[in-house]
Structures are given as structure tokens and as C-alpha cells.
Amino acid sequence: MAGLHIGIVGAGVGGLTAAIALQKQGHRVTVYEQSAKFSHVGADINLTPNVVRALDGVGVGPGIRRTGARPTFRISRDWDTGLETSRLPMGNTAEKLYGAPQLTIHRADIIAALAEAFPLENIRFSKRLKTVSESDQGVTLLFEDGTQDTVDMVVGADGIHSRVRTALFGEEYPRFTGVVSFRAVVPTERVKDVPEIEAFTKWWGPNPQSQIVTFPLNSGKDTFIFATTGQDSWTEESWTSPGDVNELRGFYADFHPDARALLDACDTVLKSALYEREPLAQWSRGAVTLLGDACHPMLPFMAQGAGMAIEDAVVLARSLSGVSTKAQIEKGLATYTSARQERTAKIQIGSRGNQWMKTQGNADWVYGYDAWNVPLTVNA
Ligand code: FAD
């Protein structure tokens, strides 16, 4: 048998990276996506060196470098005094140290770069998964439109509300974290007087829920502003709800004038609630597994959610190298989860605590991880 027929549910960053990487290992891959086309909704994303290196390995490096900006430093500042509490050189220094640069980029540009590297005819749009079930014939995907497909193996890359996860382990709702976020993009020209605007800067607020992050976008022409604050409840779940810029400015009225200048530059802002789950003890059952937000949704405070989905995809493909039988699939999936669970849980918990790099700390364990070369112990 030349390889497996693998069905991936979800054409987000994790699903598409897995599709390319698994295809490179000789498997036939079909992606099922609920939307009618690629979604352009979503946050602007900080791809740290560990993630850029993973993407370089699937061959999408040139695509993400087209519009990706390269922050000069990663700087932490106190919210009221503006005092610098940590500084890491990024740019060429990070590239030399970790083998890849940090790139800050719009999510739609990552999706576009990934989509170029995978045949469009192997993506089935408007296919909303209802459930999956496994039999001797393989794994059957049942869709909301009443159609079904049977494949050798299924990867649930269907995000925080994963139907694949529910099919495997039952219904369990993600938890509202009590944190809401505001997102805005402004022309850099408008905030050019803010010192070191070309850096990735995090203004650490008076409590772990409260912070403002800024970084360059669109080759530096724009600046992304991402602010979070505590809020007791939230009823609506959308990444595109308009927020109120005056409400935003009100939350940060006591912040340093340089931080306030960033918020003063915003014309419009999007507001969304942040959800997460506890680390999951088991990711796979039989020939069905999970990756990305489907198994480890996390707060964005370490900027690693998409990164962990992308690392998962690479390690999953490596774990399924040369696999063609059902027994090998289960062994391969055990290899994958044992390589990934500890790291993703540590980053999930670290993101919740929101202390990482507040003061000068060690970034190597996050940025230095190499998904292409990390040892795979169970199935090596
Ligand atoms: P998703 O991107 O959610 O993709 C899931 C896909 O599955 C979607 O295309 C969806 O339409 C599809 N789907 C869902 N259900 C079904 C179904 N039933 N049938 C078929 N298809 C389905 N991460 C970083 O690395 N760096 C950052 O700087 C960063 N900033 C963030 C800022 C904010 C405000 C938030 C909320 C998140 C941030 N993240 C960041 C996290 C990151 O966006 C997610 O972790 C990442 O998108 C997860 O990728 P995924 O492929 O697992 O899931």
C-alpha cells in the first residue's frame, strides 16, 4: 500500500499545514472545510522562530515572507512607568540563533501561502462535519448536508468547537476566561512617534488580564494593536464584533502616554471574548486524532496558539512517515501525542498565567523548538 487516504477536518492554519506535510510523506489527503471558501477572518499573528522554521520545512517560507514584517526586538514595558523590563533582539539575531526569523503577519496571508502549496481540488468546501465513526472499513465522516466519505484516518483540525473532539470524547464546552480582547490595525505613519514602533512590544498591565501588545504588519506599513482586559461575562461569540474605541481608551486611561497614543490612533476596533480549555489527557482514539485548537485552545498571551497547531502538523506528518496499516496508524498516533502533549500543555498553562518574558527570561525553550528534528520516541 503506497500510503493512507487521510481526511482532515478544517482548513485553518493547522489543517492546511498538516495537509501539505502529510502529502509530502506520500499520503493522499482530502480536506473538509465548513466555509464556502477560505476564511479571511481572524487575528493578526505573531509567528515566532519555532513556527517560521516549521513552515519553512513545508515549503511556504517565501509565501509568508512576502508580507510578513520582521520586528526588531521583543520588548516588555510596565504599563504606567513605561520602564523596560525585558528585551530580546529579534530580526537577524533571532534568525542566527534559532534558524528562522520572527514574522508578524495577517492570518489571511498565512492561509494564502498555505493554500498555494496544496491542490485546491483536494479541498471540499461547504462540508460541515456532523460526526465521525470508525469501523473495519475505515473512518466515516458524516456531514451536515447528509453526505459522507470514508477514509483510512481522520485528523480533527476543526478548532476550539471541534466536532471531531466531541465525537471522540463527548461534549464539553470551552470556558470563557473572563478576558476580552480589542484588535485594531493603524497606518504606522500615524504612530511613528511612539518609540521603537518597529519592535514587538508588550505593555504589561496592573493585572495578568490587562496588557497591550503592538507589532508591525504588512511589511511594516501598518501597526497591529492588541489589548486585553478583564470582563465578567460575555454572551456573543464572534471574532468580528465591532468594539467601541472610547470604551477601549477608557480601560487604559491610566497607562503610559506612549501606550495611550497607540489607542488614540485607532479609528475602529474589533472586540472578542477569549476562551480556553484544560489540557486534554488523550488526543487520539483508533485512527482519529486531533491537532491545534481542537485539542489545546489557549489564551493568546504567549502568542503560540497557531504556532502549536503548526508544530503539531509537522510532528504528526513525521510520526506517520511510511505508515500504511491500521496497526501502524495507532502506533504513529501514539508517537505523535507523546511528542506533543507535554509541550502544548506547558504552553497552555503558561499562557493562562501570563508571566512569560515579563522580566528577562528564557525564550529558547519556546523559540528553539525544532518540529522537524525533535526526537520521536515511541515509533522511532
Ligand atoms: P482554526 O484556525 O480555528 O481553524 C479551524 C478550521 O476548521 C476553520 O477553518 C473552521 O471553519 C473549520 N471548521 C470548524 N468546525 C468545522 C466543522 N464542523 N466542519 C468542517 N470544518 C470546520 N496564535 C499564534 O500563534 N500567534 C498569535 O499571535 C495569536 N494571536 C491570537 C489572537 C487572538 C485574539 C486569538 C483569539 C487567537 C490568537 N492566536 C494566535 C491563536 C490562533 O489564532 C489559533 O490558535 C489558531 O487559529 C488555531 O488553528 P487551528 O487550525 O487549530 O484552528
Coordinates of N, CA, C and O in Angstrom, one line a residue, residues 35 37 67 97 119 171 178 182 189 193 206 227 245 255 260-261 272 283 297 299 314 368:
S35 N -16.6 26.3 5.7 CA -16.9 27.5 4.9 C -16.9 27.3 3.4 O -16.4 26.3 2.9
K37 N -15.5 29.2 1.3 CA -14.1 29.5 0.7 C -13.2 29.7 1.9 O -13.7 29.7 3.1
T67 N 4.6 39.3 2.9 CA 4.0 40.4 3.6 C 4.4 40.5 5.0 O 4.1 41.4 5.7
L97 N 20.3 32.7 15.7 CA 20.2 31.8 16.9 C 19.2 30.6 16.7 O 19.5 29.5 17.1
P119 N -3.1 21.3 -3.4 CA -4.1 21.3 -4.6 C -5.5 21.7 -4.1 O -6.1 21.0 -3.3
E171 N -19.3 15.8 24.6 CA -19.4 17.3 24.6 C -18.8 17.9 25.9 O -19.1 17.4 27.0
G178 N -12.9 35.2 31.1 CA -13.1 36.4 31.9 C -12.2 37.5 31.2 O -11.9 38.5 31.9
F182 N -9.4 43.5 22.3 CA -9.7 44.5 21.3 C -8.5 44.4 20.3 O -7.4 44.4 20.6
E189 N 2.5 55.3 10.0 CA 2.8 56.7 9.9 C 2.1 57.5 11.0 O 2.7 58.4 11.6
D193 N 5.7 58.3 16.1 CA 6.4 59.0 17.2 C 6.5 58.1 18.5 O 7.2 58.4 19.5
P206 N -1.7 46.2 35.1 CA -1.6 46.1 36.5 C -2.1 44.7 37.0 O -1.9 44.3 38.2
A227 N -5.2 44.6 22.6 CA -5.3 45.0 24.0 C -6.3 44.0 24.7 O -7.3 43.6 24.0
V245 N -14.2 52.4 20.4 CA -12.9 52.9 20.7 C -12.8 53.7 22.0 O -11.8 53.7 22.7
F255 N -2.7 54.2 31.6 CA -1.5 53.7 31.0 C -0.5 54.8 30.6 O -1.0 56.0 30.5
R260 N -1.1 55.0 25.4 CA -2.3 55.7 25.1 C -2.3 56.3 23.7 O -3.4 56.3 23.0
A261 N -1.2 56.7 23.3 CA -1.1 57.3 21.9 C -1.4 56.3 20.9 O -2.0 56.6 19.8
S272 N -13.5 40.8 21.0 CA -13.9 39.4 21.1 C -13.6 38.9 22.4 O -12.7 39.4 23.1
W283 N -5.6 12.5 23.0 CA -5.8 13.2 21.8 C -6.4 12.3 20.7 O -6.9 12.8 19.7
P297 N -6.8 24.6 22.9 CA -7.0 26.0 22.7 C -6.4 26.8 23.9 O -6.5 26.3 25.1
L299 N -5.0 30.8 25.7 CA -5.1 32.2 25.7 C -3.9 32.7 24.8 O -2.9 32.1 24.7
V314 N 3.5 19.3 11.8 CA 4.8 18.7 11.3 C 5.1 17.4 12.0 O 5.5 16.4 11.4
G368 N 13.3 27.9 20.4 CA 14.3 27.0 19.8 C 13.8 25.6 19.5 O 14.6 24.8 19.0

